[in-house]
Amino acid sequence: MKVPFSWLKRYVDIDVTPQQLQDKLFSCGFEVEELTCLGEGISRVVVGVVTEAVPQEGTHLHVCKVDCGPYGRDIQISTGAPNVYVGMHTPAALDGATLPGGVTIKAKALRGIESNGMLCSGEELGLNEDLYPGAEVYGLLDLPKDTVPGDDIRTVCGLDEYIFDISITANRSDCQSVLGIAREVAAVLNKPLKMPATDYTASEYTDPRLSITVQAPDLCPRYIGHYVRNITPGQSPRWMRRDLALCGLRSISNVVDITNYVMLEIGQPMHAFDMSTLESCRIIVRRAAQGETITTLDGKQFALTPQNLVICDGEKPVALAGVMGGLNSEITEKTTQLLFESAKFARDNVRKTARSLGQNTDASSHYEKGVSEYTTELGMARALHLIQELGCGEVTASHIDVSAGASREGKRFPARLSRINAILGIEVPADAVLDILRRLNFEVSLAPDGDTMQVVAPRWREDIEIGEPDLAEEVIREYGYEHIKPTFLKAATVTGGGLTPDQQRQARAKRALCAQGFYEAITLSFYADADLDALHIAPDAPQRNVVRILNPISSNLTIMRPLLAPSLLNAAVENLKKGNAAGRLFELANIYIPHQQPLTELPEERLHLGLAAFGEQEDFFALKGAIEALGRAFGIEFGYRRANAPWLHPGVSADILCGDECIGVFGKLANDVTAELKLPKDSRDNQKIFLAEIDWAALMAHRRAALRYAPLPEHPAVARDLALVAEEATACGDIIAEMRRACPHLGEVQLFDIYRSEAIGAGKKSMAFTLHFVPGDKPLAPEEVDRFVKKILGNLKYRLNVEIR
């Protein structure tokens, strides 16, 4: 969950830095997965005032003189922006400045005129219209005229904002909002909490036609509806649009933004129905009829079952409870009257509905963790206050609250200080326990015996269930885990959370493969000797040195796997048997290699990446392209040579090389292996299965330390075609490698034809390539290209006996 620092500070007087607050949140049980600055990566970008803008003849450029205050009052910068004008205040990236994405600005000549920086648009600073007005205008960002030349653009545009990305555990549903985190911040800093305004004044108007009936109180224990009329849809104020944007939401309209704002701020998902689109003013909350349909706001139509809860207008469903509203009642610019909904739905029912229909939304995510009845009340009051604050509607007196009879008070229970201390294993002073619980909004009274307490939990803390153990957890996370005396794992350390570098690399690899159409598979770490037999692995092969299970749960799960290939092949075969004729799977998991037999120590667990692609449209080069896309994600270029893996086709397989090291193998499943698979008869003859296996550690050892942006060349590349005659055994990769060794200006090389004929000669082949020569800071002359080609041909003849055809 994303929480802007500036939003938190409205509710708590925070007197620590964002970094210090991150540590304090972690100390009280909230993992900050990431703390980011909105303007991270931006440096030496300041306010500049254009004092002169002269069109450069024959170009679209203007040569400008820019006043950047203490950085220089007469800096020459060229720009191609169409909206530049004299007197304009705009962001100026000076020589050596950096922009989002790692872009570095350097002084250089543009069309022969020296430019000492760059004037920036809002998009180049990572801004949009919601974060800063005018940011999406085509051209330069036009800043207000009261901005001071030389001021840091991050401060001027609000890019100095910090955003906490906090992981909320399932038991703390009360903290899935800005206000919920603010409560915890107020407690840990021992500061008062300033609640958001929830006051409003309702008019005397009531609509007697409006009624709400809950026919499934087990799935909807509370439903609040409030009628608002005289709606004037429009744009939300800048502060609201900015808050939504900081949390990753785009502004839509004032009414819709209010529902999103309340969900982020209070933690209460809300919905607004356009009353003019409803069949009647009767709202019925019921289970859906079998086969009943609804079209949601995203235009998808679903067939429902009685396990789904729907909101109906007396005739038809107008919302999928807890998940998404219906398209037939959405708020538009023509809306003049609406019904606000604030409800508590059973979290298990929302979770099952969202997952069965594939409709996972922000609202369903909140309801799955749980929403309290207190939050339902507070959310409605806050939404009605915002309606009046934004002046976009009349709050009427038509307010209906349907409850299944749940208590409107927090849970009451007795607790003993001695029992809390016994659970913690330390002695926490009674005054400290009472202070901590009261800071967390518990009502606590201590009996005269100095041990027994009567406790009332806050209404929003529905996770408090079993008294003393829950209170012990609350006490220790505020008192400090450092007070607990360690009794084991003395070498362990507490980290700040987040992903480790290797986890980040694994996530990057998974994203790269998903972009190539692969789905992640998770298979068991066990299979049987028969799976190795199926791949025709020799009895004395290294892969036969396996860890055997002494007491296997099945005859099919007798050994720890030494390869991923059998696991993925089994998954592909099962898919084919079930009628899935094509697919792409990958798995990043451990294989197990014993150090010696018999086992006297734990085996080596080595991470491997396995790929499987099957279907009539798959081929060798499609899998090769996916592997190369994976390499590009880490800045790795692969080489290839003919493979000899027994389970792969000898003519349609290759070893994967990084330099001289073989890190993996891929190719088409051998024909004799495919023939022995129990595939469906209709697909047995024409089925194509491709497998790959890569040693993850070996792959990562060749990655680049950092990937850096390289600008596109200013001048076009020059392409030349070459038809070469080579020995049949000469590999294409060796030829390309020799070409690159001969010419540093050589960019992309494409093989587009292979030809064999008696005219060429026995044991020879003709290979046609397109070579792209990349220029430097000036265009390539034809004689330079001829010289490059001549050197390439000379090296090919000398080293590989390859001649031009």
mmCIF file of C-alpha atoms in Angstrom, residues 240 313 410 596:
data_model
loop_
_atom_site.group_PDB
_atom_site.id
_atom_site.type_symbol
_atom_site.label_atom_id
_atom_site.label_comp_id
_atom_site.label_asym_id
_atom_site.label_seq_id
_atom_site.Cartn_x
_atom_site.Cartn_y
_atom_site.Cartn_z
ATOM 1 C CA MET A 240 -7.249 15.721 -4.261
ATOM 2 C CA ASP A 313 -32.286 -2.001 -8.007
ATOM 3 C CA GLY A 410 -15.385 -2.500 20.837
ATOM 4 C CA GLN A 596 29.092 -38.199 -2.384
#
